[in-house]
PDB file of C-alpha atoms and ligand atoms in Angstrom:
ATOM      1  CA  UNK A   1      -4.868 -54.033  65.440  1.00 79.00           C
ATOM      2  CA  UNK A   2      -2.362 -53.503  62.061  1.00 92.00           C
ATOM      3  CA  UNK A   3      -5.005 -50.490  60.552  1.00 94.00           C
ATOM      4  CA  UNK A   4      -2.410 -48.808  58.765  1.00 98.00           C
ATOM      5  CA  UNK A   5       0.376 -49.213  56.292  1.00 98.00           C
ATOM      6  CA  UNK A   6       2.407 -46.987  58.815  1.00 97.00           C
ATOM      7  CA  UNK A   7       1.299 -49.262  61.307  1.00 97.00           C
ATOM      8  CA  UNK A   8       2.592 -52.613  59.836  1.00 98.00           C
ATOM      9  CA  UNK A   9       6.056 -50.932  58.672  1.00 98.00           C
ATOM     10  CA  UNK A  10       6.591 -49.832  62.755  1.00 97.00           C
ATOM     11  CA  UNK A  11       5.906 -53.179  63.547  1.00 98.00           C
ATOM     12  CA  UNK A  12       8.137 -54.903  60.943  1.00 98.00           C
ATOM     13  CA  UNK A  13      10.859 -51.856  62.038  1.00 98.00           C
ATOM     14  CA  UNK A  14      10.543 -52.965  65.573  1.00 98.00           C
ATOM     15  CA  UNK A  15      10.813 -56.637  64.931  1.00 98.00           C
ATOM     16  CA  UNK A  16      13.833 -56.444  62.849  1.00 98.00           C
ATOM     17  CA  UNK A  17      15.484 -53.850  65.365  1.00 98.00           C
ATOM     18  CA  UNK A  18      14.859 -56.073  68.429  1.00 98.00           C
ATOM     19  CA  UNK A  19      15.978 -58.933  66.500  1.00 98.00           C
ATOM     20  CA  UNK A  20      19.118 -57.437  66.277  1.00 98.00           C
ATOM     21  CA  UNK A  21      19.550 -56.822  69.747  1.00 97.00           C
ATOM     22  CA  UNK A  22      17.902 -59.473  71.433  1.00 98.00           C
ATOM     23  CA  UNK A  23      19.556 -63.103  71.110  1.00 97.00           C
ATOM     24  CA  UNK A  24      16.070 -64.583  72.343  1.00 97.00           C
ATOM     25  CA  UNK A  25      13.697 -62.489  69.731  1.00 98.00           C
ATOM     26  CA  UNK A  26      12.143 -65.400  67.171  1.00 98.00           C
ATOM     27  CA  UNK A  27      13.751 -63.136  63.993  1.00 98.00           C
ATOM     28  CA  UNK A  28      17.561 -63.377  65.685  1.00 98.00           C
ATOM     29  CA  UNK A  29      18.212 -66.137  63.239  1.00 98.00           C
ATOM     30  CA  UNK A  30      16.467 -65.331  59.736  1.00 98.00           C
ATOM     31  CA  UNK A  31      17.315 -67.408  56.808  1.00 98.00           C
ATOM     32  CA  UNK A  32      19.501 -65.455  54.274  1.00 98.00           C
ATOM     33  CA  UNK A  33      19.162 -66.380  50.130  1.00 97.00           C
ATOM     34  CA  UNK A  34      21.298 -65.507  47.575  1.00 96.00           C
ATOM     35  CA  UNK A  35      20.665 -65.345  43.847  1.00 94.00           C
ATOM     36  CA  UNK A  36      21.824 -68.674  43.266  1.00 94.00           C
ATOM     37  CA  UNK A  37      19.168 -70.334  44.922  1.00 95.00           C
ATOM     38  CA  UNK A  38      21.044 -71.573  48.151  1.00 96.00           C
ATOM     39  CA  UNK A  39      19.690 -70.902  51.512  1.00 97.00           C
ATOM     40  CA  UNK A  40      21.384 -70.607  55.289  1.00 98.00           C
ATOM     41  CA  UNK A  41      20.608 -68.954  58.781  1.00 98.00           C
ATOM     42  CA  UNK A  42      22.609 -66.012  59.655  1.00 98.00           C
ATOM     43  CA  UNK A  43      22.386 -63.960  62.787  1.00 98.00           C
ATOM     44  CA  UNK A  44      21.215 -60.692  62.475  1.00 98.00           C
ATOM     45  CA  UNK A  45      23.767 -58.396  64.041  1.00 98.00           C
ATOM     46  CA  UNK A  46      22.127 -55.284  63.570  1.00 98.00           C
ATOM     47  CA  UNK A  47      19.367 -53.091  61.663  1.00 97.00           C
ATOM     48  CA  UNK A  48      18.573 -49.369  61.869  1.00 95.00           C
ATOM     49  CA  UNK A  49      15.293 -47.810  62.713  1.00 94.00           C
ATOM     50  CA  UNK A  50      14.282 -47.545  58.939  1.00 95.00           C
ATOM     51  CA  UNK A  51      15.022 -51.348  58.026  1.00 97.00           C
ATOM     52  CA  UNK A  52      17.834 -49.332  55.862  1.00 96.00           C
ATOM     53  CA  UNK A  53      20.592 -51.300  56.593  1.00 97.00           C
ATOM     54  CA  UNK A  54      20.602 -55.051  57.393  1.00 98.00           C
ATOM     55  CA  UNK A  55      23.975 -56.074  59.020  1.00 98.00           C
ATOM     56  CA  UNK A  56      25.435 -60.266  59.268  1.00 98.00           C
ATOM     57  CA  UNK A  57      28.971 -61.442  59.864  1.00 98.00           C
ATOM     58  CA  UNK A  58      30.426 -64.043  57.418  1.00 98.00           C
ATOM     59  CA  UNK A  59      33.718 -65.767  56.686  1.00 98.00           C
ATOM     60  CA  UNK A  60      35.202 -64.190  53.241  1.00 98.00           C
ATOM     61  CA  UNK A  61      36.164 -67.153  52.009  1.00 97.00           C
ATOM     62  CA  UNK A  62      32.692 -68.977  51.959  1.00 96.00           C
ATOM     63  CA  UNK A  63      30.614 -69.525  49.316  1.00 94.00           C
ATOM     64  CA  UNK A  64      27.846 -66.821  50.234  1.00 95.00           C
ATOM     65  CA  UNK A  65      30.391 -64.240  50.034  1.00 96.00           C
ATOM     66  CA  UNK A  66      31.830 -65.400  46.861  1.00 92.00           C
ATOM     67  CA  UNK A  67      28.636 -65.613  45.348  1.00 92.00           C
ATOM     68  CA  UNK A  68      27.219 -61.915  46.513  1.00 94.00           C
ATOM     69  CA  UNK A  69      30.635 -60.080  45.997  1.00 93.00           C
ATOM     70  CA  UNK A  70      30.572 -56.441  46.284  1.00 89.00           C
ATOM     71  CA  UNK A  71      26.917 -56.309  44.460  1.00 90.00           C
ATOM     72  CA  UNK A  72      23.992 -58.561  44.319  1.00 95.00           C
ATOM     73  CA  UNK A  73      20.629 -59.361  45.539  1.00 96.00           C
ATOM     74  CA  UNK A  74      19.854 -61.185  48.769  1.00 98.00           C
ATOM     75  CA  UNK A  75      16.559 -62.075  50.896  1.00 98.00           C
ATOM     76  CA  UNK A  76      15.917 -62.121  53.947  1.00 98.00           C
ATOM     77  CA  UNK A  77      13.089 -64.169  55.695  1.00 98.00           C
ATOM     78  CA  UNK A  78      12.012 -64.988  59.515  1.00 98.00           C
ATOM     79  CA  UNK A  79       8.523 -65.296  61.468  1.00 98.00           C
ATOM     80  CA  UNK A  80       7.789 -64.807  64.638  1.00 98.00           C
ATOM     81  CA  UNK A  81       5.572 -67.769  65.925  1.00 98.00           C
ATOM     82  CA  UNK A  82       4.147 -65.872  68.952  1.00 97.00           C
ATOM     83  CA  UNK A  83       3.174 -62.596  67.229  1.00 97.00           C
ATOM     84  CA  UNK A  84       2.580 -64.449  63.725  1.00 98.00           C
ATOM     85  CA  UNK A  85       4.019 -62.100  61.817  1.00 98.00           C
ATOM     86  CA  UNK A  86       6.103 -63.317  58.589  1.00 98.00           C
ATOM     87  CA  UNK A  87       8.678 -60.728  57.296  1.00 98.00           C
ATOM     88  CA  UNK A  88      10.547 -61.294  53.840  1.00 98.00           C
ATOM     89  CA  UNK A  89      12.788 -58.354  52.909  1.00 98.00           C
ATOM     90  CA  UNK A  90      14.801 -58.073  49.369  1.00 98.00           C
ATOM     91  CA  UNK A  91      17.688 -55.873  48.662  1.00 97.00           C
ATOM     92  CA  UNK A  92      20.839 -54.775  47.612  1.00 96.00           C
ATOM     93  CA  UNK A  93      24.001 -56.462  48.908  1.00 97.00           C
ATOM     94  CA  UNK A  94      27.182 -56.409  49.872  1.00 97.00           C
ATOM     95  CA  UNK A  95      30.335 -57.758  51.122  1.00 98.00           C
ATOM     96  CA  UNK A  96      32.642 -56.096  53.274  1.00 98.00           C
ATOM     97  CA  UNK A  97      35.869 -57.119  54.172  1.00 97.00           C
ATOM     98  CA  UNK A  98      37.464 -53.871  55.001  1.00 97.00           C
ATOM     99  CA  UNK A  99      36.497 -50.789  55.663  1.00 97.00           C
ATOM    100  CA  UNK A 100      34.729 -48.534  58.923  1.00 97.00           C
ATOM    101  CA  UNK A 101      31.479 -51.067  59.284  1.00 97.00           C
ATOM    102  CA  UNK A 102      34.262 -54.308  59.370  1.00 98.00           C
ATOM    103  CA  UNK A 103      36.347 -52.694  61.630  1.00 97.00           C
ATOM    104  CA  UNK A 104      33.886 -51.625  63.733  1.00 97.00           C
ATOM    105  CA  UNK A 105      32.068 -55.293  63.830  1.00 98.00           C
ATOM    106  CA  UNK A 106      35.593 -57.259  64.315  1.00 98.00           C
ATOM    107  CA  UNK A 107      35.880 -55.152  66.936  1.00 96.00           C
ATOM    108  CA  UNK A 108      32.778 -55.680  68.942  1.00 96.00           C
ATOM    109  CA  UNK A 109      32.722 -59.330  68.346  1.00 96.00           C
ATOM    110  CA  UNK A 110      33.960 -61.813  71.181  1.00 96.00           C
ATOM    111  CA  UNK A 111      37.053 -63.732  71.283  1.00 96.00           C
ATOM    112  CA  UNK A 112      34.984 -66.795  70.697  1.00 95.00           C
ATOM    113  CA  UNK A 113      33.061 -65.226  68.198  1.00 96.00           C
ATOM    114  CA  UNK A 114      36.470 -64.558  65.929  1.00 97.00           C
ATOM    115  CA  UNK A 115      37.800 -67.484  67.060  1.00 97.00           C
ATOM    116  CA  UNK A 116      35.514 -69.015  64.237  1.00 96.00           C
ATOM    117  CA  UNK A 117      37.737 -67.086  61.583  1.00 98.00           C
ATOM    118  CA  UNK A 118      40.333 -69.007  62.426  1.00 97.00           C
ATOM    119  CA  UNK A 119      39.773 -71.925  60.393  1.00 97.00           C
ATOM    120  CA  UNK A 120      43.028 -72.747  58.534  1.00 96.00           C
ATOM    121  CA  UNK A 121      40.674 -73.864  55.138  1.00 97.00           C
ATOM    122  CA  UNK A 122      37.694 -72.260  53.974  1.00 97.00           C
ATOM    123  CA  UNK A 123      33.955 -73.071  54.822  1.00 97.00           C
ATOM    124  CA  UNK A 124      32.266 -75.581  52.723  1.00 96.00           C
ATOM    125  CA  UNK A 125      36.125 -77.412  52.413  1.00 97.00           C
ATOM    126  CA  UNK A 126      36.463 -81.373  52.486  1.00 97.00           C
ATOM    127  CA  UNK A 127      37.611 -82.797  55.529  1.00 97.00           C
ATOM    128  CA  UNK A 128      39.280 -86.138  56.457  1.00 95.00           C
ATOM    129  CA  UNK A 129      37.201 -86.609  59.487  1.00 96.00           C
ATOM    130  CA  UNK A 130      34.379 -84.633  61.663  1.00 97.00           C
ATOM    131  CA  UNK A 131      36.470 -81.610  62.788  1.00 96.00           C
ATOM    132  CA  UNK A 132      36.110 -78.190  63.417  1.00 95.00           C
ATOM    133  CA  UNK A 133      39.346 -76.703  61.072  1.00 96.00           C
ATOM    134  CA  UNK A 134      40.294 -74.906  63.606  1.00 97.00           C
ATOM    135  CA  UNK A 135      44.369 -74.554  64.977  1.00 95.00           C
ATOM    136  CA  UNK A 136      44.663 -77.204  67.804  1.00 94.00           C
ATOM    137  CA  UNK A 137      46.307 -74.678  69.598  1.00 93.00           C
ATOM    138  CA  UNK A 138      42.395 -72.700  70.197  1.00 95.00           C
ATOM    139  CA  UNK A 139      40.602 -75.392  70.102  1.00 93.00           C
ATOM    140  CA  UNK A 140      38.525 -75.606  73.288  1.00 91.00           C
ATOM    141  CA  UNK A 141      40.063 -72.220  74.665  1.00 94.00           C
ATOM    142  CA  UNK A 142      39.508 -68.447  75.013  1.00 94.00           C
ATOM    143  CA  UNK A 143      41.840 -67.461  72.334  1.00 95.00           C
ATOM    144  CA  UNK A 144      44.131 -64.105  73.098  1.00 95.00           C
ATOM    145  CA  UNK A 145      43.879 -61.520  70.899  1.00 94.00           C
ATOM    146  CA  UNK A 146      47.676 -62.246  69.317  1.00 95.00           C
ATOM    147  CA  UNK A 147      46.244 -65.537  68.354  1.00 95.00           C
ATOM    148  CA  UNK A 148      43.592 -63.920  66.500  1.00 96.00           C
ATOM    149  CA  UNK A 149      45.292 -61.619  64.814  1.00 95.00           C
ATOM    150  CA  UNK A 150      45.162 -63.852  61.720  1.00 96.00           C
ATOM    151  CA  UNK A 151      41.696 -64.337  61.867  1.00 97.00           C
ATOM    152  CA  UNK A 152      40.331 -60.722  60.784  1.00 98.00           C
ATOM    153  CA  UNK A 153      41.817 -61.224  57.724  1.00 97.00           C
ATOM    154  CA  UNK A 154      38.872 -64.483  57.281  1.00 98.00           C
ATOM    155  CA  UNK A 155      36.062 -62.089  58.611  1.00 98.00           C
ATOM    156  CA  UNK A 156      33.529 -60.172  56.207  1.00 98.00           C
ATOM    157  CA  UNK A 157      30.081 -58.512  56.952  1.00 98.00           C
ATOM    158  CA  UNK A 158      27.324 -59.075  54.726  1.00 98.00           C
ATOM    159  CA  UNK A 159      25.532 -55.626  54.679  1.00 98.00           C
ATOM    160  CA  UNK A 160      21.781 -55.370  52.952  1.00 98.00           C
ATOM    161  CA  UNK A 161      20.177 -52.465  51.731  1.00 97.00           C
ATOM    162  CA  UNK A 162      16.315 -53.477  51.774  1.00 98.00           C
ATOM    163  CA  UNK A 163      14.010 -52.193  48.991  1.00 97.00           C
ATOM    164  CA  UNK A 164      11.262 -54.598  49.327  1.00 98.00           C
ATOM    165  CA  UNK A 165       9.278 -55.997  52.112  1.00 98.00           C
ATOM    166  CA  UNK A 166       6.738 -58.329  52.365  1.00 98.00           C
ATOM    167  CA  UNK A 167       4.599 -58.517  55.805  1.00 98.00           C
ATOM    168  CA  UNK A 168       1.897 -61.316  56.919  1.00 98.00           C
ATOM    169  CA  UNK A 169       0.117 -61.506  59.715  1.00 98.00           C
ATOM    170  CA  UNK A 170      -1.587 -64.417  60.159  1.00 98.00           C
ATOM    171  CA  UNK A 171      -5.033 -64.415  62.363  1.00 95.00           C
ATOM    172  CA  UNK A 172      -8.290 -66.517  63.625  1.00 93.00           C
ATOM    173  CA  UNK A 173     -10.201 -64.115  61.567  1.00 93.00           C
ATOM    174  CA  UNK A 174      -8.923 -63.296  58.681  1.00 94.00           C
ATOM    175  CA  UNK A 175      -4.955 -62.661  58.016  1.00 97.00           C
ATOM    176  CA  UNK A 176      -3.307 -59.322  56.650  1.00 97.00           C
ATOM    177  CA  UNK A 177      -0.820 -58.859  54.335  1.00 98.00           C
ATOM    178  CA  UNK A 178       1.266 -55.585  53.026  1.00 98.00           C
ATOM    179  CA  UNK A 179       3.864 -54.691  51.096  1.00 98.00           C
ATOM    180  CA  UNK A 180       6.775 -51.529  50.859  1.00 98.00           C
ATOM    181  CA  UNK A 181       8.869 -50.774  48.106  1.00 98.00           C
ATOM    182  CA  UNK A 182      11.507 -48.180  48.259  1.00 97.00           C
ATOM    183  CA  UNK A 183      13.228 -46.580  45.286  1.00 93.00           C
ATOM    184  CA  UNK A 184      16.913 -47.484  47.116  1.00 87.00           C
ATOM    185  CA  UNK A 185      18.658 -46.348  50.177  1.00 82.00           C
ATOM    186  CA  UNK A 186      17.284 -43.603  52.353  1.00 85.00           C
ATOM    187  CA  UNK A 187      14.200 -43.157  50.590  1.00 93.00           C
ATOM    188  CA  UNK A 188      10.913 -43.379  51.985  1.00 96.00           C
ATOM    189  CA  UNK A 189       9.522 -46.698  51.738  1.00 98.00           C
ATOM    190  CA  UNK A 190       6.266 -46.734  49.631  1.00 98.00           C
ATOM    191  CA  UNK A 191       3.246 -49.388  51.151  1.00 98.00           C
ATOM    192  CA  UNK A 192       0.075 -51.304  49.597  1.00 98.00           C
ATOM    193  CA  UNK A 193      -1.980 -53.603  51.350  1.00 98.00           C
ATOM    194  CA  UNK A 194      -2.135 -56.905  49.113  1.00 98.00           C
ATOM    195  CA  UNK A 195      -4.628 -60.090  49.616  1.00 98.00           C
ATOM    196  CA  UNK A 196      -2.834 -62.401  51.990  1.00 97.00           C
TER     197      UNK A 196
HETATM  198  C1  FMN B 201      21.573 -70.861  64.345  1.00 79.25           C
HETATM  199  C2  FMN B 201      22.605 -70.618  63.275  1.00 79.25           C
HETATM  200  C3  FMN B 201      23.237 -69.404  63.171  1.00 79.25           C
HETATM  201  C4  FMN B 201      24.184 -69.181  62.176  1.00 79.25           C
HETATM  202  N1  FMN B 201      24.777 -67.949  62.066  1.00 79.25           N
HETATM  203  C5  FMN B 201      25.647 -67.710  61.057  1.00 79.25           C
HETATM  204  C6  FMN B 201      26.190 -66.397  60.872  1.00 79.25           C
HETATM  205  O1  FMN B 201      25.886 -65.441  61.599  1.00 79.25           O
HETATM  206  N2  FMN B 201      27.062 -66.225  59.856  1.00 79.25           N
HETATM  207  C7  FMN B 201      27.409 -67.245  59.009  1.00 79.25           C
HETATM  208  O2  FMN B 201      28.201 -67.008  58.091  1.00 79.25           O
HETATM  209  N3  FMN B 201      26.907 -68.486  59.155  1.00 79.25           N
HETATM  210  C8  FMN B 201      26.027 -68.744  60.158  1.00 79.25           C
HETATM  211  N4  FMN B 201      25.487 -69.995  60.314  1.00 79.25           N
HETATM  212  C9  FMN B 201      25.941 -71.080  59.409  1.00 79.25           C
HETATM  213  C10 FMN B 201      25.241 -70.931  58.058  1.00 79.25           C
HETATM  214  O3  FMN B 201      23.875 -71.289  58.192  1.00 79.25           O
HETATM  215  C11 FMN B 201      25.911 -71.778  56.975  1.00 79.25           C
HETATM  216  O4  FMN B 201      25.869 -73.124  57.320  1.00 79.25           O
HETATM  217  C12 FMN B 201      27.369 -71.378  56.734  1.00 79.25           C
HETATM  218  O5  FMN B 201      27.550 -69.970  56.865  1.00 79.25           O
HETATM  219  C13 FMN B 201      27.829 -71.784  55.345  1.00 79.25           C
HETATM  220  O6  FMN B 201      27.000 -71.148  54.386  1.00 79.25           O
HETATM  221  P1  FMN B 201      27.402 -71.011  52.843  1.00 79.25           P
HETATM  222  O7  FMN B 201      27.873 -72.372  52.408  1.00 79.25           O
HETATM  223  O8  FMN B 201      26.149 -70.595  52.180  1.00 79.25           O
HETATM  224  O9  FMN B 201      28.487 -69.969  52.747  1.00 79.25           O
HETATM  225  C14 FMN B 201      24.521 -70.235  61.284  1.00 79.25           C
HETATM  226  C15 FMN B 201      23.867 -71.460  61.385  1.00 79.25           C
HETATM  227  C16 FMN B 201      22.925 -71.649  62.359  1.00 79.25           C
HETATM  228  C17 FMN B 201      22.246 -72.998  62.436  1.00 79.25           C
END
């Protein structure tokens, strides 16, 4: 079935592609790391046909985005139950807060979606009692977009630039594993099968 390096790195591609556009694929939701050691599920929002560019939204006041700043390293890992297929991708990152690729995500986002960047205190801040931080005024509510004009101010994306991927696929007889390097962004990625 996965004979080829080229093979493995279309299938990884078209996981991590449909993930991004398909709120039911198993890979929507991989789990994001950062350098310091800390873990969380992010959505994917999107990722080109090279695995190039990995895009997530983020508040830019929580600690992920402190911690990755405008360089770092962050990984990337989800599995697919169904198709068994394990993908763990390393690479360059970045936070955005401004800029074309911000704009353009802030603007395709719902109301409800930015509604979450209205929080009057930063993610990860104490709180008195269960609550969501939110203004009382959107709790509950489709907020209009003059109440969330304050909000874009909260919103980041995390962008990734993978140079390292890791694929398993895990079978009855016998499972297969590869792995692609790539020298940085928009070069070709460079593949090796490895002992699973
Ligand atoms: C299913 C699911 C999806 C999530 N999606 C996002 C997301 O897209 N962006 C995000 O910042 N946090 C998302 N979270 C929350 C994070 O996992 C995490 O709790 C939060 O961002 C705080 O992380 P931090 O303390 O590392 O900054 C999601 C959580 C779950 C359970």
């Amino acid at each position: 079935m996965f004979e080829t390096l080229d093979a493995v790195l279309a299938d990884a591609a078209a996981h991590l592609t449909r993930a991004a556009r398909d709120r039911k694929s198993p890979m929507h939701v991989p789990v994001v790391g950062t350098g310091d050691g800390d873990l969380r599920m992010m959505v994917l929002r999107a990722c080109d046909p090279d695995i190039g560019l990995l895009r997530f939204h983020t508040d830019a006041r929580s600690p992920k985005a402190r911690q990755l700043g405008s360089h770092a390293v962050a990984s990337v890992l989800a599995f697919d139950a169904e198709a068994k297929i394990q993908l763990r991708v390393k690479g360059s990152a970045r936070i955005e807060c401004a800029g074309p690729v911000a704009d353009a995500a802030w603007a395709a986002s719902s109301p409800y979606a930015r509604r979450c960047y209205l929080a009057v205190a930063a993610p990860g801040s104490p709180a008195e009692r269960p609550m969501s931080g939110l203004p009382e005024a959107v709790e509950g509510i489709r907020p209009s977009e003059e109440q969330l004009l304050p909000a874009r101010e909260n919103f980041a994306v995390l962008v990734i630039e993978p140079v390292s991927l890791d694929w398993l696929y895990l079978a009855h007889d016998g499972h297969r594993r590869a792995q692609f390097t790539r020298g940085g962004a928009g070069q070709d990625w460079q593949g090796t099968w490895v002992i699973p």
